[in-house]
Amino acid sequence: MNQHHEVRLNVNGTEHTVSVPPRKLLVDCLREDLRLTGTHVGCEQGVCGACTIIMDGQNVRSCLMFAVQADGASIETIESLASGPEDLHPVQQAFVDCHGLQCGFCTPGMVLAAKSFLEQNPSPTDDEIREAIAGNICRCTGYTFIVDAIRTAAERMAGEEAGQHV
Amino acid sequence: MKPPPFEYFSPTSVDECLTLLAEHGEDAKLLAGGQSLVPLMNLRLAAPEVLIDLNGVDELARIDRDDGELVIGAMTRHRDVASSELVREACPLLAEAAALIGYPAIRNRGTMGGSLSHADPAAELPCVTTTLDAEMVVVGPGGRRSIPARDFFAGHFTTVLEPSELLLEVRFPAHGGGPGWSFHEFSRKSGDFALVAVAVQLPGDGASAGLAIGVGGVGDRPWRADAAEGLLAGGQRGDELLQQAADAVGAQAREHGEGHADNDYRGHVAATLARRAFATALERTGR
Amino acid sequence: MSETQAETQAATQQPKLLGARVTRVEDPRFLTGNGRYVDDIALPGMLHVAFVRSTMAHADITGVNVEAAASHPGVHAVVTGAEMAGEAKPITCDSLVPTWQATEYPALAHERVRFVGEAVAAVVADDRYIAEDASELVRVEYSAREPVASIEAAIRDGAPRLHDSWEDNFFVKRHFNGGDVEGAMAEADGVLELDLVSHRHSGIPLECRGCIADYNRGDNTLTLWTSTQIPHLVRTGLADVLEMPENSIRVIAPEVGGGYGIKGHLFPEEIAVAVLARKLGRAVKWIEDRREHLLACIHAREHHHRLQVAYKQDGTVTGIKALLYVDCGAYSVYPWTSTMDTGMALGILPGPYRIRNYECEAYSVTTNKCPLGPYRGVARPAACFSIERAMDEVAHAVGLDPFEVRRRNLVRDDEFPYESVTGLIYDSGSFHEALEKVCRDGDLEGMRRLQEEARAEGRYLGIGFSCYTEQTAHTTNEFIKRGVPIIFGYDTAIVRMDPSGTVLVHVSTHSHGQGHETTYAQVVADQLGIPLESVKVAFGDTAATPYGHGTFASRSAVLAGGASLRAAQKVAEMLVRFAAEHLEADPGDIELAQGKAFVRGSASRGVEIADLARWAYHRPEKLPDGMEPVLEAVSSYDADPGTGTFANAAHLVLVEVDPETGGVKLLRYAVTEDCGRMINPLIVDGQVHGGVAQGIGGALLEEFVYDENGQLLTTTFLDYLLPGATDIPKIEVTHLETLSPFTLEGIKGMGEGGAIGPGPAVASAVADALSPFGHVFVNELPLTPERVRKFVQQATGNAA
C-alpha cells in the first residue's frame, strides 16, 4: 500500500518525475517533492480554494487529487505566472494596484482562479466575477478589492488585445 | 488531515475495472472525480484498502442521444453536463441543476457517476435523476442491469450498487421542448449543499406527459412528491391547485424529515420552493 | 517666484507619504508564490507531529496505551500528557481581578480532559501521513464526567465543576455601578427588557496554525518558527513553561496567513512541539489541519446579554442595567486571561451614547468547550449588538426613527474629550457626522425608495444602522485597569541606516495582512527624506527585532508606527548634524528631502544622504566631533495618557429577506469610519472591508454548534460556513479624519472596527424588512435561515 509510483508531471513547462505513495495528495507533491510552495493548503476539505491549480487548462483543487492521478498531466501553479516583481501577469499587477490581497494566503489560488476564469470570459460582469471566485475563500479582503482587481485585469487585457489587433 | 494508505489502480477499460472489482470486492472503492470521496478520505472517515481510479476509462465519459434518451457516461464532468448543448435541448432540467453544483473547480472535476454513487441526499443529481425517472445502467460480473433512479438510492450515502458493480451510464428520457422545467434549491450560502431542493417538470394546461416533482435534502434520499403529482396529473394549473400541490410537497417533506429538529422549517421551505418551481416551470411552457 | 526658486522648492520638498494612497510594497512576494509561511519551511531531518485529541468533553484519563503507535514503522516517539508534565509547566495566565479563579492548561492533557479536541498525546513520525496513521493506534481510556456544555449548564445550582479547586464555574465575576441606575429606572417613561445572544464563532485564518521547533543540544538553544502575531510574548511564555533562559529561545514568525487575534496566543501545541524537538534533538514540525483548527484553536464571541433599558418618551436612554455572561470555554488563555471579553463588554456597552447611569454584572463562565480568546473586535461586536438593538427598540417604543433616536443619544462633538460612565476617555470623535455622512454617502434616501418599490412588489427589503466607538491602541494605563498580568502598553522600533543609505526598520509588531511593510516605510521615509523604496520593514524574528508585544487590538499603526516615527526622527537628527558639519551650515537650516540633505532654500547646497551614510560608516573621520559611526536608533512608543484612542464609525446596510425561506441577502453596505489621520487610505479601506466581511460572516453564517454532550458538530467547512464572494456585497467606505489629541500625527487604530458594526446593522435591517409582518425584536446572531423564519413567525404573532 505504501509502494511508490513513478509519476510524470509537466509543471510550469518543466517535466518532472516523482516517486510517491498513492495516497500522497497532489498539493503535497507540488509543495514537498517539487518545492513549489506557492500552492497553499487551507482545509483539505475541498472548500477553501487555497490549493487551486490549473491542470490541463482547468482550475482544480489540488487537495482533492492524488499525485498519482496527475500522471501525464500539464499543471500550472502560481510560480508560472511571473519570473519576478518586474514581470507580473496582468492579473497579478491588478491585484497590486487594487489592493486585492492582505495576508496573501488565499492569493495564489485566487489569482489562478481569476486567470482561468478570464480566459473563458474576458469581459465579465461583477456578478460573474463573484460567481467565478465563490469557491475561493478570502478571509482578509471582503472581496471588494479582489473584484475590482479582476475587473481591472480584464479591462487591461482587453485593451492589450485590442492594441495588438490595430 | 491526510488520507490513510491504499493500493491504487488506474484501469483504462470497463472490463479491467470489473476484473479489479472482482478481485478486491468490498475492500475497493471506485474513484471518480474525487470531490466527495477525497475529502472523506482526508478526514479519515473513509479508508478503502484499494482505490480503482476511473479517470483513465475514456469510454465512461460521454454525452449522447440514443433513441429518445439522453445518455450520460458515469465519468462525464459536471462542467460538461452544464455546458452541453445536447443536454440543454434534451434535458434542460439536468443542465440547470448541474450548473448549480458546488463551485467552478468542483464542477471541473466532479462527475455524474461519482455524485450519484456517493448518494448525498442533498446533492443536485440524485434529486434530478429521481425526478426524471432516469435509469442507472450498471455493470457487474453478471452483466448489465438497469436500475430506476427511484430504486437506486438506498439511504444516506448508500445505493443498491453491489461492491462488484460499476455505474456505467445514466439514461434520461428526453423531454426537451415538452413540459416546463425548474430546479429550485435553497442553501445557506451559494454553492453549498441544499437545505432543500425541488426539481419540477410540469407540462402546461391540459397536459400531463412528463409531469414530475422531486425533492432533495429532506430525508435520507431524494423522493418523488407523489401526492402533489397526483393533484396536478389532471392537467389543471389554477393558482389554487398549484398552492395545494405545493402544500402537499411540504406535508410530504415533513413526513420524510420526521425526527429532525428543523423538520417544520424544511417542510415550509419545500412547499415554498415547490410553489416557485411550479411558477418558473409554467412560465417556460409559454403559458 | 523665479524659475530657480521654483526649482529649488521642488527639489527640496518631498510630497508627504504619510496620508498617501500607496500600493503595497509587500504584494509581489505573495502574488508570485514567494511568501514563506511556516509550512513552506523544510529543515534537514525534520520530523512531523500529529496530535491525538480528546473525543470526550469532560473525562478522566484512566489510561493511554501507546505501544502499537510507538512500534509503527516510521514513528520516532509517542509522548503522553504524563510525560509532558515532567517537561513543561502548564500554561497559566492569571488575572489580577480579585474574583479571579485560575486554570492550568497543560501542553498535553494529563489526568483529565476538559474539551473535545484537547491534545492528549503527540506522535512524531517521518511524515505527517505516518504520524496520523500511528495516532489512530493510540488507545486512550476515559472515565466520563458530566459535561458542562453551555452557560446555562455551568451556572445552574449543583453544576459539576470543571476545575476542582474552584467554588463554582466562574473565571471572574465583575460588577460595576455608575451614576444612579435605580433613579433612572424609577423616573423612566419606559423600561425595556432585552435578551441578546451572540453565538460562538471565530476568526478562522485561512492558514491554520503551525510551528517548527529546532533544538541544539550543544548550546541549549531552541528556535521556534510559528505562525503567531506575538513572537516576543510567545518567547517569554515558552521560557517560563520550559524553564529555559529566555536568551536561549528564538521565536520567528514568518509570513502569517491571517490572524485576526486568533494567533495572538501561546498555544499548548507550540510548547509540545518545542519539548519534542528538545527530546529528540531534531527539528519537529506541526501543521494544524482544518479539523483541529475548528476543534481546538481559539473560539470567540459567545455572549449572552440581558439588558434593562430605561428611556424617556423623547427617545433618550437614561439608564441601563446589564447582566452579561461570556462562555469562555475550558481554560484561561495566555497572555489575555479569560477576563477580556467580560471586561471589554462591561466597559464599552454604553458605546457612543451619553448614558450616565449604568450598572453591569459580568461573568466569565467556564464550560467544556474550546477556550475562548480575542477575535477582531473582542467583545465589542456583542456589546454593540446589545446597545444598537436597544436603540432600535427604544425608537420603536417611542415611535421615532431609529436614526433620530441615535442622534438624540450620541455624544456631541463639543463634549470631547468625554469620560464615559465607565471611566473610558473618548479622546475625540465624529459620532454625529459619521452617522449623517454614512446616510448621505450610502444613499439612505435611495435605499428607502428601493424599499418602498420592493414592498409594492411583495419583496421585503430592510435598512439597518449601527454606530460604535472603538477603543484602539490601548496603552499602559488601560491594561493596568484591566488587571491583565502583562501590560501591553508600548511597542518598539529600531531604524537603522546602512552604508548605502537604505534603511532597515525592525519592529516588535507583526504584519500579517495589515501592510506594515508599506505604512511604516511611509512614516520613516517622510522623516528621513528618502524614497519609499529605500526603506525596508522587517519583523517577526525575536533575535533581530526589539522586544515588544505584537499585533493585536488595533494598535500597530499608532504604537509601532509611532515608535518608527520617533526612531526615524532620531536618525534624521544624526543626518542633519552630519550634513550641517559637512555643508558648514546651521543644523536648524538643514532639510532632508528627495534623498538629499539641503540647506533650506538652496537646492545647490546639498549632499546625498547616501554619501553621508557611506561616510558615517567608512569615513568616520568626517563625522562631527563626538558623533559615533552609528546611524541607528531605537524608540518605543506608548501614547500618553495611556487610555487609548477612540475611533468611530457608522454602518448602513440594505438587505433583502425572503420571509418564506428565511434567506437574507445583503444588497448594499456602506461604512463611514473615522480613524484620525490615515497613514494610507488604501490600506484603511482594505482593513474595513475585511472586518465588515468577517462581521457579516458572524451575522449570517458562522457558528460553532456544540451538542449537549459538548461534542462539536461543526468540524469542517461544510458545517462551519465562511462567507464567499457571492455572500458579501460591494462594501463602500468613506472617511472622516478627526485627529486624536493623544497620539503622534493624530493616528487612531482601525484594524478591528469593521467587524464590530455588521451584526447589529444586519439584525436591525432584518427587523426592518420584516416590519410589514409586525414588530419583532431580532436578538440572536447569526441569522440563519431557520432563525429568520422564527422571527417571521414572531412578527406575525406580535401583529396578531
mmCIF file with all atom_site columns, C-alpha atoms in Angstrom, chain B residues 1-5 42-44 186 188-190 192-193 195 261-262 265 268-269 272-273 275-276, chain C residues 128-129 132-133 136 289 291 658 660-661 663 700-701 716 721-724 726-727 784-786 789:
data_model
loop_
_atom_site.group_PDB
_atom_site.id
_atom_site.type_symbol
_atom_site.label_atom_id
_atom_site.label_alt_id
_atom_site.label_comp_id
_atom_site.label_asym_id
_atom_site.label_entity_id
_atom_site.label_seq_id
_atom_site.pdbx_PDB_ins_code
_atom_site.Cartn_x
_atom_site.Cartn_y
_atom_site.Cartn_z
_atom_site.occupancy
_atom_site.B_iso_or_equiv
_atom_site.pdbx_formal_charge
_atom_site.auth_seq_id
_atom_site.auth_comp_id
_atom_site.auth_asym_id
_atom_site.auth_atom_id
_atom_site.pdbx_PDB_model_num
ATOM 1  C CA . MET B 1 1   ? -5.676  15.593 7.845  1.00 0.00 ? 1   MET B CA 1
ATOM 2  C CA . LYS B 1 2   ? -4.070  13.182 5.418  1.00 0.00 ? 2   LYS B CA 1
ATOM 3  C CA . PRO B 1 3   ? -5.720  10.188 3.795  1.00 0.00 ? 3   PRO B CA 1
ATOM 4  C CA . PRO B 1 4   ? -4.977  6.659  5.028  1.00 0.00 ? 4   PRO B CA 1
ATOM 5  C CA . PRO B 1 5   ? -2.928  4.372  2.764  1.00 0.00 ? 5   PRO B CA 1
ATOM 6  C CA . ASN B 1 42  ? -8.705  13.262 4.082  1.00 0.00 ? 42  ASN B CA 1
ATOM 7  C CA . LEU B 1 43  ? -10.906 13.299 7.175  1.00 0.00 ? 43  LEU B CA 1
ATOM 8  C CA . ARG B 1 44  ? -10.267 9.556  7.561  1.00 0.00 ? 44  ARG B CA 1
ATOM 9  C CA . PHE B 1 186 ? -32.172 26.804 -1.063 1.00 0.00 ? 186 PHE B CA 1
ATOM 10 C CA . ARG B 1 188 ? -27.312 28.698 3.481  1.00 0.00 ? 188 ARG B CA 1
ATOM 11 C CA . LYS B 1 189 ? -24.794 30.071 1.017  1.00 0.00 ? 189 LYS B CA 1
ATOM 12 C CA . SER B 1 190 ? -24.391 29.773 -2.703 1.00 0.00 ? 190 SER B CA 1
ATOM 13 C CA . ASP B 1 192 ? -23.253 24.942 -0.534 1.00 0.00 ? 192 ASP B CA 1
ATOM 14 C CA . PHE B 1 193 ? -25.322 21.789 -0.321 1.00 0.00 ? 193 PHE B CA 1
ATOM 15 C CA . LEU B 1 195 ? -31.099 22.528 2.729  1.00 0.00 ? 195 LEU B CA 1
ATOM 16 C CA . ALA B 1 261 ? -35.283 19.366 14.865 1.00 0.00 ? 261 ALA B CA 1
ATOM 17 C CA . ASP B 1 262 ? -35.744 21.552 11.817 1.00 0.00 ? 262 ASP B CA 1
ATOM 18 C CA . TYR B 1 265 ? -38.800 24.551 8.772  1.00 0.00 ? 265 TYR B CA 1
ATOM 19 C CA . HIS B 1 268 ? -42.154 25.003 4.875  1.00 0.00 ? 268 HIS B CA 1
ATOM 20 C CA . VAL B 1 269 ? -39.193 25.646 2.614  1.00 0.00 ? 269 VAL B CA 1
ATOM 21 C CA . THR B 1 272 ? -42.222 27.402 -0.870 1.00 0.00 ? 272 THR B CA 1
ATOM 22 C CA . LEU B 1 273 ? -39.680 26.104 -3.355 1.00 0.00 ? 273 LEU B CA 1
ATOM 23 C CA . ARG B 1 275 ? -44.638 26.818 -5.458 1.00 0.00 ? 275 ARG B CA 1
ATOM 24 C CA . ARG B 1 276 ? -41.828 28.846 -7.016 1.00 0.00 ? 276 ARG B CA 1
ATOM 25 C CA . ARG C 2 128 ? 2.514   13.687 8.652  1.00 0.00 ? 128 ARG C CA 1
ATOM 26 C CA . TYR C 2 129 ? 0.771   10.826 6.884  1.00 0.00 ? 129 TYR C CA 1
ATOM 27 C CA . GLU C 2 132 ? -1.664  10.313 11.556 1.00 0.00 ? 132 GLU C CA 1
ATOM 28 C CA . ASP C 2 133 ? -1.655  6.571  10.888 1.00 0.00 ? 133 ASP C CA 1
ATOM 29 C CA . GLU C 2 136 ? -5.074  6.280  15.276 1.00 0.00 ? 136 GLU C CA 1
ATOM 30 C CA . ASP C 2 289 ? -5.219  20.775 9.917  1.00 0.00 ? 289 ASP C CA 1
ATOM 31 C CA . ARG C 2 291 ? -10.429 19.994 11.667 1.00 0.00 ? 291 ARG C CA 1
ATOM 32 C CA . ASP C 2 658 ? -37.011 36.030 1.868  1.00 0.00 ? 658 ASP C CA 1
ATOM 33 C CA . GLU C 2 660 ? -40.511 32.095 3.362  1.00 0.00 ? 660 GLU C CA 1
ATOM 34 C CA . THR C 2 661 ? -37.082 30.503 3.338  1.00 0.00 ? 661 THR C CA 1
ATOM 35 C CA . GLY C 2 663 ? -32.735 33.661 3.488  1.00 0.00 ? 663 GLY C CA 1
ATOM 36 C CA . LEU C 2 700 ? -25.324 35.368 8.905  1.00 0.00 ? 700 LEU C CA 1
ATOM 37 C CA . LEU C 2 701 ? -23.254 32.206 8.603  1.00 0.00 ? 701 LEU C CA 1
ATOM 38 C CA . THR C 2 716 ? -15.459 21.064 8.588  1.00 0.00 ? 716 THR C CA 1
ATOM 39 C CA . LEU C 2 721 ? -19.697 28.293 6.731  1.00 0.00 ? 721 LEU C CA 1
ATOM 40 C CA . LEU C 2 722 ? -17.420 31.135 5.703  1.00 0.00 ? 722 LEU C CA 1
ATOM 41 C CA . PRO C 2 723 ? -18.666 33.962 3.522  1.00 0.00 ? 723 PRO C CA 1
ATOM 42 C CA . GLY C 2 724 ? -17.601 33.774 -0.100 1.00 0.00 ? 724 GLY C CA 1
ATOM 43 C CA . THR C 2 726 ? -21.281 35.911 -3.535 1.00 0.00 ? 726 THR C CA 1
ATOM 44 C CA . ASP C 2 727 ? -22.250 36.378 0.112  1.00 0.00 ? 727 ASP C CA 1
ATOM 45 C CA . THR C 2 784 ? -29.502 31.528 9.999  1.00 0.00 ? 784 THR C CA 1
ATOM 46 C CA . PRO C 2 785 ? -32.491 30.963 7.729  1.00 0.00 ? 785 PRO C CA 1
ATOM 47 C CA . GLU C 2 786 ? -34.229 28.953 10.406 1.00 0.00 ? 786 GLU C CA 1
ATOM 48 C CA . ARG C 2 789 ? -38.174 32.108 9.923  1.00 0.00 ? 789 ARG C CA 1
#
